[in-house]
Amino acid sequence: MGYDGVELACWGDHFDVQQALNEDGYVEGRWELLQQNEMVCYAISNHLVGQAVCDNIDERHQSILSPVVWGDGDPEGVRQRAAQEMIDTAKACRKFVDAGASYMADKPAGSGRAVVNGFTGSSIWHSIYAFPPTSQEYYQKGFDDFAARWKPILDEFDAVNVDFGLEVHPTEIAFDIASAARAIEAVGGHSRFGFNYDPSHLGYQGVDYVKFIRDFPERIFHVHMKDAWWGHGDGTVGVFGGHTDFTDPRRFWDFRSVGRGDTDFEEIIVALNDIAYAGPLSVEWEDGRMDRIHGAAESCAFTRDLDFAPSDVIFDSAFDKENQ
Amino acid sequence: MGYDGVELACWGDHFDVQQALNEDGYVEGRWELLQQNEMVCYAISNHLVGQAVCDNIDERHQSILSPVVWGDGDPEGVRQRAAQEMIDTAKACRKFVDAGASYMADKPAGSGRAVVNGFTGSSIWHSIYAFPPTSQEYYQKGFDDFAARWKPILDEFDAVNVDFGLEVHPTEIAFDIASAARAIEAVGGHSRFGFNYDPSHLGYQGVDYVKFIRDFPERIFHVHMKDAWWGHGDGTVGVFGGHTDFTDPRRFWDFRSVGRGDTDFEEIIVALNDIAYAGPLSVEWEDGRMDRIHGAAESCAFTRDLDFAPSDVIFDSAFDKENQ
Amino acid sequence: MGYDGVELACWGDHFDVQQALNEDGYVEGRWELLQQNEMVCYAISNHLVGQAVCDNIDERHQSILSPVVWGDGDPEGVRQRAAQEMIDTAKACRKFVDAGASYMADKPAGSGRAVVNGFTGSSIWHSIYAFPPTSQEYYQKGFDDFAARWKPILDEFDAVNVDFGLEVHPTEIAFDIASAARAIEAVGGHSRFGFNYDPSHLGYQGVDYVKFIRDFPERIFHVHMKDAWWGHGDGTVGVFGGHTDFTDPRRFWDFRSVGRGDTDFEEIIVALNDIAYAGPLSVEWEDGRMDRIHGAAESCAFTRDLDFAPSDVIFDSAFDKENQ
Amino acid sequence: MGYDGVELACWGDHFDVQQALNEDGYVEGRWELLQQNEMVCYAISNHLVGQAVCDNIDERHQSILSPVVWGDGDPEGVRQRAAQEMIDTAKACRKFVDAGASYMADKPAGSGRAVVNGFTGSSIWHSIYAFPPTSQEYYQKGFDDFAARWKPILDEFDAVNVDFGLEVHPTEIAFDIASAARAIEAVGGHSRFGFNYDPSHLGYQGVDYVKFIRDFPERIFHVHMKDAWWGHGDGTVGVFGGHTDFTDPRRFWDFRSVGRGDTDFEEIIVALNDIAYAGPLSVEWEDGRMDRIHGAAESCAFTRDLDFAPSDVIFDSAFDKENQ
Amino acid sequence: MGYDGVELACWGDHFDVQQALNEDGYVEGRWELLQQNEMVCYAISNHLVGQAVCDNIDERHQSILSPVVWGDGDPEGVRQRAAQEMIDTAKACRKFVDAGASYMADKPAGSGRAVVNGFTGSSIWHSIYAFPPTSQEYYQKGFDDFAARWKPILDEFDAVNVDFGLEVHPTEIAFDIASAARAIEAVGGHSRFGFNYDPSHLGYQGVDYVKFIRDFPERIFHVHMKDAWWGHGDGTVGVFGGHTDFTDPRRFWDFRSVGRGDTDFEEIIVALNDIAYAGPLSVEWEDGRMDRIHGAAESCAFTRDLDFAPSDVIFDSAFDKENQ
Amino acid sequence: MGYDGVELACWGDHFDVQQALNEDGYVEGRWELLQQNEMVCYAISNHLVGQAVCDNIDERHQSILSPVVWGDGDPEGVRQRAAQEMIDTAKACRKFVDAGASYMADKPAGSGRAVVNGFTGSSIWHSIYAFPPTSQEYYQKGFDDFAARWKPILDEFDAVNVDFGLEVHPTEIAFDIASAARAIEAVGGHSRFGFNYDPSHLGYQGVDYVKFIRDFPERIFHVHMKDAWWGHGDGTVGVFGGHTDFTDPRRFWDFRSVGRGDTDFEEIIVALNDIAYAGPLSVEWEDGRMDRIHGAAESCAFTRDLDFAPSDVIFDSAFDKENQ
């Protein structure tokens, strides 16, 4: 369909963290498969386990966790096992990257980072809107809990030279620019903590998703090309979603195949070029209204059309004799 | 400041439910105070106790409940005591209205309803955005819980001929038009269940707050004239609020004094006239950026300017000889 | 309610053309009434009769015409009697203006014109949208018919030194700027043919109602301050009106009390000042959603607030020493 | 140019109703031609004759009718002959569809309908805007006339198992959603009465053309991909058209080649998928500013790009273990 | 007309710098006049002389300078005499303020600053747009020139405890936020260099005039309530002005009486309250389309309506028991 | 990359005026190069020298002029040598066009014009914004100077049958529609004076760039397809540019590759077709954010997609029998 590479997910059959760590030849096998398909790989993603690290665990988490991490479902136990699994993911990522070093040697360098993308969960998401009246002390406890649980994880990432890219997203400790800045502050500006930039979670909220790039130029570790539309529907459901399912025609916003939504990717690419982002543009395709194959192909074409190399020559000096 | 009436709140020193029920002369005393200020009264509000009926109780609820309702803070106990307090509120409202009958006899009739306005709480608010993946079964359990707890309350309202007006609002079982319709369905279209219409909670979400009126013409029991603005801030905080306080300059939306926000009250008044709403327009003033007295006065003036009597004469027939 | 003057309509009990011409003391009686109310008068309006001059007459016209003009209802006869009545209206206007000369002597001069405002009707309105395919020859026949019927009338207006102000309006020979220009051309630029400018018929069509003023600076004989809103409704009825009644909530547009609609009167006043319009701003109040008395009073206040005297001093020279 | 099929028009040289009924081998000849061009066909259109069924006939109709239907031009006679011709069109359509059954057997099924698209005319179009004052009784007579003339036609359609798709359009009995609903009501919800959906006639009016689809999910019999732009021109001509020709630069709106106008086809396709529309997307190309061949080719490409198969998989469950 | 105070201008007959410094009783006489009119005064303005300090002097400057400052018109001489006059203005301001201390003692304190408002001129304004290609070195020479000329002046301001408020404005060294920041940097963040905030010069350029307040909270020394509109005209003249005069109907933008333009003063007041600005809101009235007296009165009323005292109470805690 | 032709610039190595006039075989060599690349050529451009004809010369001009034209840099001398060089350019253009006559004989005719595109400079650009107060007399001197310098040049253009196309642009005598009209008037409507239409210099100013085409249908000698965006940046820099470099992320506007900006080329092409413009669409590519080769290729493709041949058939008559 035109893709050059893939981001391996730690669910489904893409990439199994424990097999990677414990099974001989597993990571090499992954690279063989990539090589057969002439694909590169710059990132591993483990959103589902990450979600459980800080969350107030409820019955819904069972469906996204392996039986081992879920265990008896006791919330604190789940959270601690999830934290350990994230550390294991970093180690598996390092092992995988090292195994592919020779294959990747003549491929585009990307940002030079080994990145695990994922979620963090949050102990305070349930309190959004802030009623009963919610004080900054209450919120801060959530950020402190995040720091207490994730700093040790990030230190282990550092030990194996891997970066963590949080996908800023509702239900996570960071879901807009302000909370992203507060999360950075909570972990003391840890150098391994950055972002898997994904505009589709920001635009419909009214967050300036281009400003996100300009505010965190050093921490854009990975980029998801995913689209959403907003300002749609029949006016009966707003940004909070009305307890409806995705693709419900009443919804104010929904995910769309890249290029069919309201995200201004032109501005995003310009900003990514301005900050000299050199990593991949990774299409995350989720559009409940479109055939998956059709969508993946058109998304790839759309992204290629956008991803021009920035110029080294500034306009006006073109008129200058010195440059002729 | 120009107001004709007041909506008595069951917190602070406005109106004490238990005193009203148990203390001789209490409700009469309330009317004496109203009479001295030449004020009318059409509604009681008890938002804080209502909130506790369905909520997942946490430490924040203690600050909004009386020691009696809070008790030992055990969630289920709190919820049940709150439910009982709402029933008592209906009874107190009836006692209060009856006591004021002769004073109110020569005042404008309003809608003819005795209304308690309030919140319901919700056991599923925490799951908005829907991650981990949240099924309709999960949501429906929330609406079923609401029905199980509120139907008995509404029956008691019916027994004393009092209506309950839910202020549709984030953190409640209904926070937009779709969830309001689903809540009505959950209680089987109970005749005592309607709305304290307040556009300030709908517009910033992207909900069509005028359509709300046209979709529920029979259930608009009370109207709050309260304003909000949206599309403001510096782009770093979206509709979800970013765990910031109200009046934080970074916020996408905030409450504003009536007439200083983005709500189109002209359309609201037209729709209320179209459905023949005859109850009061009750200014709820909340603007963290303005002096309270200044705001209350300007809000009253703004509302008076809007609240014209609708015409009985249709335009075009004015050209017709028959009408001349 | 604050008004200084009135525009007398030739229907209802304002002003009777035949009585004015034939009954001794009638026009003097009108002035006495005006004087008692301390009112001035600059214009007579006779829309209903004018409509019948060019229209394809059908059953609806009977309700807007006097029995004399309607006669047996034969279309051509109706049109000719209506044409004669418009000539009589000019004569009656002259008689009325002359009778008030001394009373008006110390009042503001206005534009110095005696104006009859009105409609013209049109033999081609029914063909708008142009299906079956409608050629320019077909349309031109309509403008030629207009010229043949109205030029003799305008000549009679000229004979008694009275101007005719067409209210540009759907169903008339002119309903936008292009058709207004074509109508002027049809009557050879007759000096007595101008406009009773009324933006409420232009804005909802998408016509640039401010440009109208700048395109016809010499022919703005009178101004109606009347408002409309557009872009409203539920999307089921468009500009063509959907065969609905005014004030139907489904409508895209409707008339509104001045200041409650979408007309930008600020731009209108600036343009009227730029062309040195000196005539009255005549509030025409039609809002099926508002009490007539309330509406008339608020419209007067709104208009007074707009109608400032233009400055004779240009900004920048205020900094210049010569002007200090 | 990329098209898979064609809609045959009963004017020009596409399809002759009387030949189809009376001439041996005629319909088979049509299929041979289609087969040679590897084209499918799902619909016949007969707009011009349909227009004459309800219209107030004038000289313009002669140019769109055959000499037989026009006859002596007496209005009632024209209307009755047009009605009979529409019945014949249904019969010819059935004969044509049956003749092509084996050829079409291995082609995409479409909606499974045999459809005649067309116009209805209207006896009340001339009264839009509603001056002289027009009562609902007056309008209703137009809908009653429509019902009286079309119900017998629709019954004959039913007898031969053919559907009639009205192209909602100015000058027809239905030209927006409100009048479309009223037309359905007028014919008692006749099962053979539905729509040839064409957004290009709705958007410039301010009608919500996406809502049209959601309001009539069972009656979208055919879809025209035709575009228009609006909000253009120089402000001198509004939606009513100013008696100008199409492509006049002063016009507020005009038809444009699909994809060059202001219609949001993305929303249309989503809505058509939501209602499970399975019929063809038929490009109707009319753009007075573009070469016909160029336009037809680019329109086909534009439409193909939009017409994706909807997904059977809903987004969020993709994260769910059960689906992996 | 409702004003409480006045800003004295050093041109016309308001305030003469040399008389203030050299003539006994002059400043006392100014206060007597203020006292007779019950006016306060917080600022002196000397825009015209300030303009000449950095400008490339041409024939136009003669009309805005006194004969003494103009002298023989030699550019460098004019610039140096203008610089000296600005120093004198600071001294005169100090003398004036001291003389009014007792009268002002019981008046609102304002910001507690003595402020001279004015312009700076610029040696590089002529190079805007930047063609022939203009390097940052070229621009920087302009800022260096500004620093070289104004730092000595600002030091003299400091010596007499007076602040200088630059009105950011085209033709000055700073005309938007970026150039304002660069000007601060050029004078090393001199504590006496701040701004006379005037949104009317920023909005039509597309500059975020509210952000200006939030970016320079410590340097808003004075505020001009002056309005402009933009997005007007007939499209033939853009932001650069087309060498037309103010009030030319073709212009994209123009100054308007406060409240009649496109400036969002609501956002401005909110931002000023957020930064705790305590100085005056000084109406600067310039509207070539309006009578001066009418404009001054309406501007005063508009400003009073906006200038509410900010609240000390934050919304949400109003629900909290602790605050009841 | 898909281009059919080229516009030769008189700087860099494209085209040397003096060589063309004085060197045998030079112009023939240019054509040989074009022929080898299968390119056509309709225009020469000499912006840099033209700029110096009217400008107030400063140090920046040295970098855009040849040593011969610059000479000793004395302003008046530079202006006169530049004027002579423009005359030489016309002569060189004629010589070049004549030399290519046989090669171009079977190529599309274009407009049939030989065009030199360029700038004029301006002695009054520095006075935009108009402070110190600038009178119309002051501006008029600038237009008179332009006329005095350019009329003789245009006469020489006429003598060799070459047209001059001014690229309307800030820093030139004409930079919007109003100043373009005034420039035409200044040179007495000289038939050789027209425009090299380039919308990228007009849109960000707020000038109606489509109206430009409709206002000067006879004088559009050449068209540059160049794009810009506006309404971007962070609000700190406005239309005046803030003394920043192109591609600075703070800028309100910037040049963009054709199709990536905010220019509505669809409207432009429609207008060009309406005025029957037959010359080339010449892509001028300047986008400091994009690789030059990538940009040139995508711009060519974008332009080809727009440049359809206009239709000779008007829509509605397609329904007419006569045309079938």
PDB file of C-alpha atoms in Angstrom, chain B residues 78-141:
ATOM      1  CA  VAL B  78     -24.046   8.673  51.620  1.00  0.00           C
ATOM      2  CA  ARG B  79     -26.005   7.977  48.458  1.00  0.00           C
ATOM      3  CA  GLN B  80     -29.003   6.628  50.357  1.00  0.00           C
ATOM      4  CA  ARG B  81     -29.097   9.503  52.864  1.00  0.00           C
ATOM      5  CA  ALA B  82     -28.841  11.964  49.966  1.00  0.00           C
ATOM      6  CA  ALA B  83     -31.790  10.294  48.253  1.00  0.00           C
ATOM      7  CA  GLN B  84     -33.855  10.659  51.410  1.00  0.00           C
ATOM      8  CA  GLU B  85     -32.852  14.312  51.708  1.00  0.00           C
ATOM      9  CA  MET B  86     -34.109  14.956  48.172  1.00  0.00           C
ATOM     10  CA  ILE B  87     -37.470  13.469  49.123  1.00  0.00           C
ATOM     11  CA  ASP B  88     -37.504  15.744  52.146  1.00  0.00           C
ATOM     12  CA  THR B  89     -36.708  18.681  49.897  1.00  0.00           C
ATOM     13  CA  ALA B  90     -39.830  18.013  47.852  1.00  0.00           C
ATOM     14  CA  LYS B  91     -41.912  17.918  51.001  1.00  0.00           C
ATOM     15  CA  ALA B  92     -40.327  21.097  52.311  1.00  0.00           C
ATOM     16  CA  CYS B  93     -40.912  22.773  48.964  1.00  0.00           C
ATOM     17  CA  ARG B  94     -44.589  21.855  49.110  1.00  0.00           C
ATOM     18  CA  LYS B  95     -44.902  23.162  52.644  1.00  0.00           C
ATOM     19  CA  PHE B  96     -43.163  26.376  51.635  1.00  0.00           C
ATOM     20  CA  VAL B  97     -45.288  26.918  48.530  1.00  0.00           C
ATOM     21  CA  ASP B  98     -48.507  26.325  50.422  1.00  0.00           C
ATOM     22  CA  ALA B  99     -47.471  28.803  53.086  1.00  0.00           C
ATOM     23  CA  GLY B 100     -46.950  31.491  50.458  1.00  0.00           C
ATOM     24  CA  ALA B 101     -50.154  30.906  48.538  1.00  0.00           C
ATOM     25  CA  SER B 102     -51.965  34.016  49.668  1.00  0.00           C
ATOM     26  CA  TYR B 103     -48.942  36.303  49.169  1.00  0.00           C
ATOM     27  CA  MET B 104     -48.348  34.905  45.707  1.00  0.00           C
ATOM     28  CA  ALA B 105     -52.037  35.032  44.725  1.00  0.00           C
ATOM     29  CA  ASP B 106     -51.762  38.408  43.024  1.00  0.00           C
ATOM     30  CA  LYS B 107     -48.333  37.857  41.577  1.00  0.00           C
ATOM     31  CA  PRO B 108     -47.594  36.633  38.023  1.00  0.00           C
ATOM     32  CA  ALA B 109     -48.511  32.964  37.845  1.00  0.00           C
ATOM     33  CA  GLY B 110     -45.282  31.714  36.282  1.00  0.00           C
ATOM     34  CA  SER B 111     -45.649  28.216  34.959  1.00  0.00           C
ATOM     35  CA  GLY B 112     -47.876  27.212  37.841  1.00  0.00           C
ATOM     36  CA  ARG B 113     -45.335  24.629  38.918  1.00  0.00           C
ATOM     37  CA  ALA B 114     -43.605  24.107  42.240  1.00  0.00           C
ATOM     38  CA  VAL B 115     -40.103  23.164  41.231  1.00  0.00           C
ATOM     39  CA  VAL B 116     -37.058  21.801  42.997  1.00  0.00           C
ATOM     40  CA  ASN B 117     -34.006  22.281  40.811  1.00  0.00           C
ATOM     41  CA  GLY B 118     -30.945  20.166  41.281  1.00  0.00           C
ATOM     42  CA  PHE B 119     -28.330  17.691  40.208  1.00  0.00           C
ATOM     43  CA  THR B 120     -28.503  13.891  40.062  1.00  0.00           C
ATOM     44  CA  GLY B 121     -24.866  12.807  40.066  1.00  0.00           C
ATOM     45  CA  SER B 122     -23.794   9.907  37.874  1.00  0.00           C
ATOM     46  CA  SER B 123     -21.998   6.603  38.377  1.00  0.00           C
ATOM     47  CA  ILE B 124     -20.526   6.724  34.854  1.00  0.00           C
ATOM     48  CA  TRP B 125     -19.270  10.263  34.383  1.00  0.00           C
ATOM     49  CA  HIS B 126     -15.725   9.059  35.085  1.00  0.00           C
ATOM     50  CA  SER B 127     -15.880   6.918  31.929  1.00  0.00           C
ATOM     51  CA  ILE B 128     -16.373   9.754  29.471  1.00  0.00           C
ATOM     52  CA  TYR B 129     -14.097   9.663  26.472  1.00  0.00           C
ATOM     53  CA  ALA B 130     -14.475   5.904  26.697  1.00  0.00           C
ATOM     54  CA  PHE B 131     -11.048   4.518  27.254  1.00  0.00           C
ATOM     55  CA  PRO B 132     -10.418   1.689  28.150  1.00  0.00           C
ATOM     56  CA  PRO B 133     -13.000   0.770  25.525  1.00  0.00           C
ATOM     57  CA  THR B 134     -16.404   1.328  27.070  1.00  0.00           C
ATOM     58  CA  SER B 135     -19.407  -0.574  25.818  1.00  0.00           C
ATOM     59  CA  GLN B 136     -23.009   0.552  25.698  1.00  0.00           C
ATOM     60  CA  GLU B 137     -23.695  -2.110  28.340  1.00  0.00           C
ATOM     61  CA  TYR B 138     -21.308  -0.323  30.657  1.00  0.00           C
ATOM     62  CA  TYR B 139     -22.982   3.026  30.044  1.00  0.00           C
ATOM     63  CA  GLN B 140     -26.433   1.538  30.355  1.00  0.00           C
ATOM     64  CA  LYS B 141     -25.633   0.298  33.838  1.00  0.00           C
TER      65      LYS B 141
END
